[in-house]
PDB file of C-alpha atoms in Angstrom:
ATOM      1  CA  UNK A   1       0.000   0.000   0.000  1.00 54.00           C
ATOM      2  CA  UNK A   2       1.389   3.585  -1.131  1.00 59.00           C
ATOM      3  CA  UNK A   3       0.579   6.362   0.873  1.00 59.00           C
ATOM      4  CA  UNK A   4       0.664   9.025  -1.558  1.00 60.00           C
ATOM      5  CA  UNK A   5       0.583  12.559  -0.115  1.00 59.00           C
ATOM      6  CA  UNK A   6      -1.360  14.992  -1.926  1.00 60.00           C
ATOM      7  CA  UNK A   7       0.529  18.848  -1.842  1.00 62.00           C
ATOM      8  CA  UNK A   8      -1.595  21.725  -2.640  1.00 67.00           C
ATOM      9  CA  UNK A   9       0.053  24.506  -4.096  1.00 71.00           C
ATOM     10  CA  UNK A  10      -1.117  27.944  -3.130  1.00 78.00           C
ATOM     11  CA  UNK A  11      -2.428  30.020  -6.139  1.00 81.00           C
ATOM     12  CA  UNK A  12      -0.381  33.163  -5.824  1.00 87.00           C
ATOM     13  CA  UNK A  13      -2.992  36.008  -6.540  1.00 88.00           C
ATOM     14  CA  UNK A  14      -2.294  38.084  -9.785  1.00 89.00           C
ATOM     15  CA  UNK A  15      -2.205  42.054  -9.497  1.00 92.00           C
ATOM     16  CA  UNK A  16      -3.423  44.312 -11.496  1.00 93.00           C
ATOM     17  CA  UNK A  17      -1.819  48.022 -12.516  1.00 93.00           C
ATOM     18  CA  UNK A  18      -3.962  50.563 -12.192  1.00 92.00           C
ATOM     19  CA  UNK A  19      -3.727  51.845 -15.779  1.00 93.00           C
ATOM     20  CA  UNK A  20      -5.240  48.220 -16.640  1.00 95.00           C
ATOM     21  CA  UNK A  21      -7.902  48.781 -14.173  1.00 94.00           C
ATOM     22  CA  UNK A  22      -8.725  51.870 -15.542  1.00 94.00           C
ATOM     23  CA  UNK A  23      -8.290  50.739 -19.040  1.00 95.00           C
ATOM     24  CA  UNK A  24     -10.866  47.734 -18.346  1.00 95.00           C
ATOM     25  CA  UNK A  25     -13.198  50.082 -16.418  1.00 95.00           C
ATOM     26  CA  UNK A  26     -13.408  52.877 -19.410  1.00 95.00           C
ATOM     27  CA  UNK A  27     -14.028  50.004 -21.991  1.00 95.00           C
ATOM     28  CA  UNK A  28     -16.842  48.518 -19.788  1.00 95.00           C
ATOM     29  CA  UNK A  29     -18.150  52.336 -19.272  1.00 94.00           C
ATOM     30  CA  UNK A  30     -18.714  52.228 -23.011  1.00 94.00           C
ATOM     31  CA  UNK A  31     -20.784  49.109 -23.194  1.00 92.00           C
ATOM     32  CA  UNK A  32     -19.455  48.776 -26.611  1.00 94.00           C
ATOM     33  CA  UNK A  33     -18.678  45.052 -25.482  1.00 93.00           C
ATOM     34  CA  UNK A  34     -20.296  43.248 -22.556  1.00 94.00           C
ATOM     35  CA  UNK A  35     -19.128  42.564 -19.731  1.00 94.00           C
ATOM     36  CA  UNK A  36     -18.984  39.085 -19.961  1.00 96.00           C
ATOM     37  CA  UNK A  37     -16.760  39.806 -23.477  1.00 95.00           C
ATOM     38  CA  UNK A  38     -14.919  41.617 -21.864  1.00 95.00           C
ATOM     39  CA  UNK A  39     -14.310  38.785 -19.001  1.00 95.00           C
ATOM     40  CA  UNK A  40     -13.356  36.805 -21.762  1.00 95.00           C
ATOM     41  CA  UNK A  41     -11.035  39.398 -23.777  1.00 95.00           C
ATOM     42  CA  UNK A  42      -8.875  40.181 -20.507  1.00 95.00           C
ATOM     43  CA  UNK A  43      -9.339  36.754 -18.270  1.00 94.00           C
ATOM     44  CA  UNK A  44     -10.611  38.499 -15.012  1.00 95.00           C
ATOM     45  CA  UNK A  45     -13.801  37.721 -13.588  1.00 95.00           C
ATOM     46  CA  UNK A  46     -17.287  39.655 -14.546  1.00 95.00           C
ATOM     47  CA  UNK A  47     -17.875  40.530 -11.059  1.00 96.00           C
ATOM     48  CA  UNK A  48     -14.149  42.099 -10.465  1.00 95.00           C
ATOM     49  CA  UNK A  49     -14.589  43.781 -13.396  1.00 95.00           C
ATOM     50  CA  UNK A  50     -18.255  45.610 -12.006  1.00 95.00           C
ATOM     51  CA  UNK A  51     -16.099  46.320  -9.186  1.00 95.00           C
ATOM     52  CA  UNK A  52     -13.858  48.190 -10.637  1.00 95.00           C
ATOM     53  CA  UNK A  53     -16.329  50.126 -13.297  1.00 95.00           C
ATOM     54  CA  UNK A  54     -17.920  51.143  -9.838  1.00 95.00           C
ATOM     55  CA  UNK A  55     -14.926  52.133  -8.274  1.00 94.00           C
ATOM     56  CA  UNK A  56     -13.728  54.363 -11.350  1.00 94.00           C
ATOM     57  CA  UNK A  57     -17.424  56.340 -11.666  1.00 93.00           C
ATOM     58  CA  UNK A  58     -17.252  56.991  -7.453  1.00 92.00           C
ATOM     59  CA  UNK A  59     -13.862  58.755  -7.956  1.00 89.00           C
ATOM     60  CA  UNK A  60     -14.102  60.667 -11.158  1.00 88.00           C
ATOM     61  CA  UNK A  61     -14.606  63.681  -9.374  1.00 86.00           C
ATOM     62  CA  UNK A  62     -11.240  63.480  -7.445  1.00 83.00           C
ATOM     63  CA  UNK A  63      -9.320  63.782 -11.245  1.00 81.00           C
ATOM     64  CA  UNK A  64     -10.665  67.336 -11.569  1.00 82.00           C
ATOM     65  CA  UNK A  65     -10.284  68.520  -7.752  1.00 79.00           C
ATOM     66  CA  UNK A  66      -7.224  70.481  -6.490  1.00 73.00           C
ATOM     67  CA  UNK A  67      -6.664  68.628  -3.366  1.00 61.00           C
ATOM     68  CA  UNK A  68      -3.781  66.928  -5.106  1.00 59.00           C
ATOM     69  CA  UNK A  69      -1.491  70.045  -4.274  1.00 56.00           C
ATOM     70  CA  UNK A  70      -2.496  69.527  -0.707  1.00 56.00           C
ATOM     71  CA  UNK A  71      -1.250  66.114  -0.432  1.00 61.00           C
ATOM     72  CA  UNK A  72       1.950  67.037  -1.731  1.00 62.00           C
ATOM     73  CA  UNK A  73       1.979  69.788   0.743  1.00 69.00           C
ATOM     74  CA  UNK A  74       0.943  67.580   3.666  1.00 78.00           C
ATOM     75  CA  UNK A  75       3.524  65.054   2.925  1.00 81.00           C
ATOM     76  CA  UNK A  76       6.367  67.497   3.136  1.00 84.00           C
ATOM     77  CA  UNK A  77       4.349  68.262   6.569  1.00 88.00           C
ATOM     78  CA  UNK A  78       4.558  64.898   7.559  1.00 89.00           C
ATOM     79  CA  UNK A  79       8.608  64.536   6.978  1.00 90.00           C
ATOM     80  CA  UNK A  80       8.864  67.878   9.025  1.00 91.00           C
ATOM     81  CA  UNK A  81       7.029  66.940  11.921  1.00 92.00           C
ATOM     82  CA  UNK A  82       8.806  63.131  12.332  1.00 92.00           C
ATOM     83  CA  UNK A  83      12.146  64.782  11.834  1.00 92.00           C
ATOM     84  CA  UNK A  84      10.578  67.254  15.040  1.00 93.00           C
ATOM     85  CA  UNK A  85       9.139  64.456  16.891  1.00 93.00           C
ATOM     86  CA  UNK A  86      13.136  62.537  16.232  1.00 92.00           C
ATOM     87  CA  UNK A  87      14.940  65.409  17.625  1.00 93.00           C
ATOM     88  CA  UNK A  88      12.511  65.780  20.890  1.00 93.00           C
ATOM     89  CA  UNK A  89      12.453  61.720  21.527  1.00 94.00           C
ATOM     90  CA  UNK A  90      16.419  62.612  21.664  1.00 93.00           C
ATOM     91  CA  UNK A  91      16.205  65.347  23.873  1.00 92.00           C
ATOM     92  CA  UNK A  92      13.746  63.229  26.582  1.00 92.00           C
ATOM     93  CA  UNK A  93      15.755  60.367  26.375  1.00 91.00           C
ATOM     94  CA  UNK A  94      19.109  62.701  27.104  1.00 91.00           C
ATOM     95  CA  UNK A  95      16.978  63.981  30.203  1.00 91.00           C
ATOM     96  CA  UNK A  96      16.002  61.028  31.779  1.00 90.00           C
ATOM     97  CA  UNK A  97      19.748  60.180  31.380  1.00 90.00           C
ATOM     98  CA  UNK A  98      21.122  63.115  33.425  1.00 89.00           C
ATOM     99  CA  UNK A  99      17.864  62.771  36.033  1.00 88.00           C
ATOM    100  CA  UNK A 100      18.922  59.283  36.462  1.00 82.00           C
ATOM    101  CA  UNK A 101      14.975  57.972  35.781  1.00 62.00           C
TER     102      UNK A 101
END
């Protein structure tokens, strides 16, 4: 008797680009094809592809807003404040050093 062992190899999921997403959601948008061709034409499921027509029509609005300056802005903000937060963890911990806490 042969005890065979049976090894299941984990699927590694596939990613995606956004400029595919984006390219699959604007040809869905167009319902030139359906969705189920298009399922077909690009091998990803009909539902993911709803998904991500619905996720592309719920953000249009953020392509024409200006709160993309702001985020540069606000990381810049962010680097400044760790580097401030860096120098006054140094300055506690030299503190507590000459306190002897």
């Amino acid at each position: 008797m042969f005890n065979l062992a049976v090894v299941k190899m984990k699927k590694e999921r596939r990613k995606f680009s956004a400029g595919f997403k984006a390219k699959v959601a604007i040809e869905a948008i167009k319902e030139q094809q359906t969705i189920h061709e298009l399922a077909a034409k690009y091998e990803v499921h009909p539902t993911q592809i709803n998904t991500w027509k619905r996720e592309f029509l719920d953000n249009a609005d953020s392509v024409f807003s200006k709160d993309k300056a702001v985020s540069k802005d606000d990381s810049q903000e962010k680097k400044e404040l760790y580097s401030k937060i860096g120098e006054l963890q140094i300055q506690v911990d030299f503190l507590k050093k000459v306190l002897g806490k």
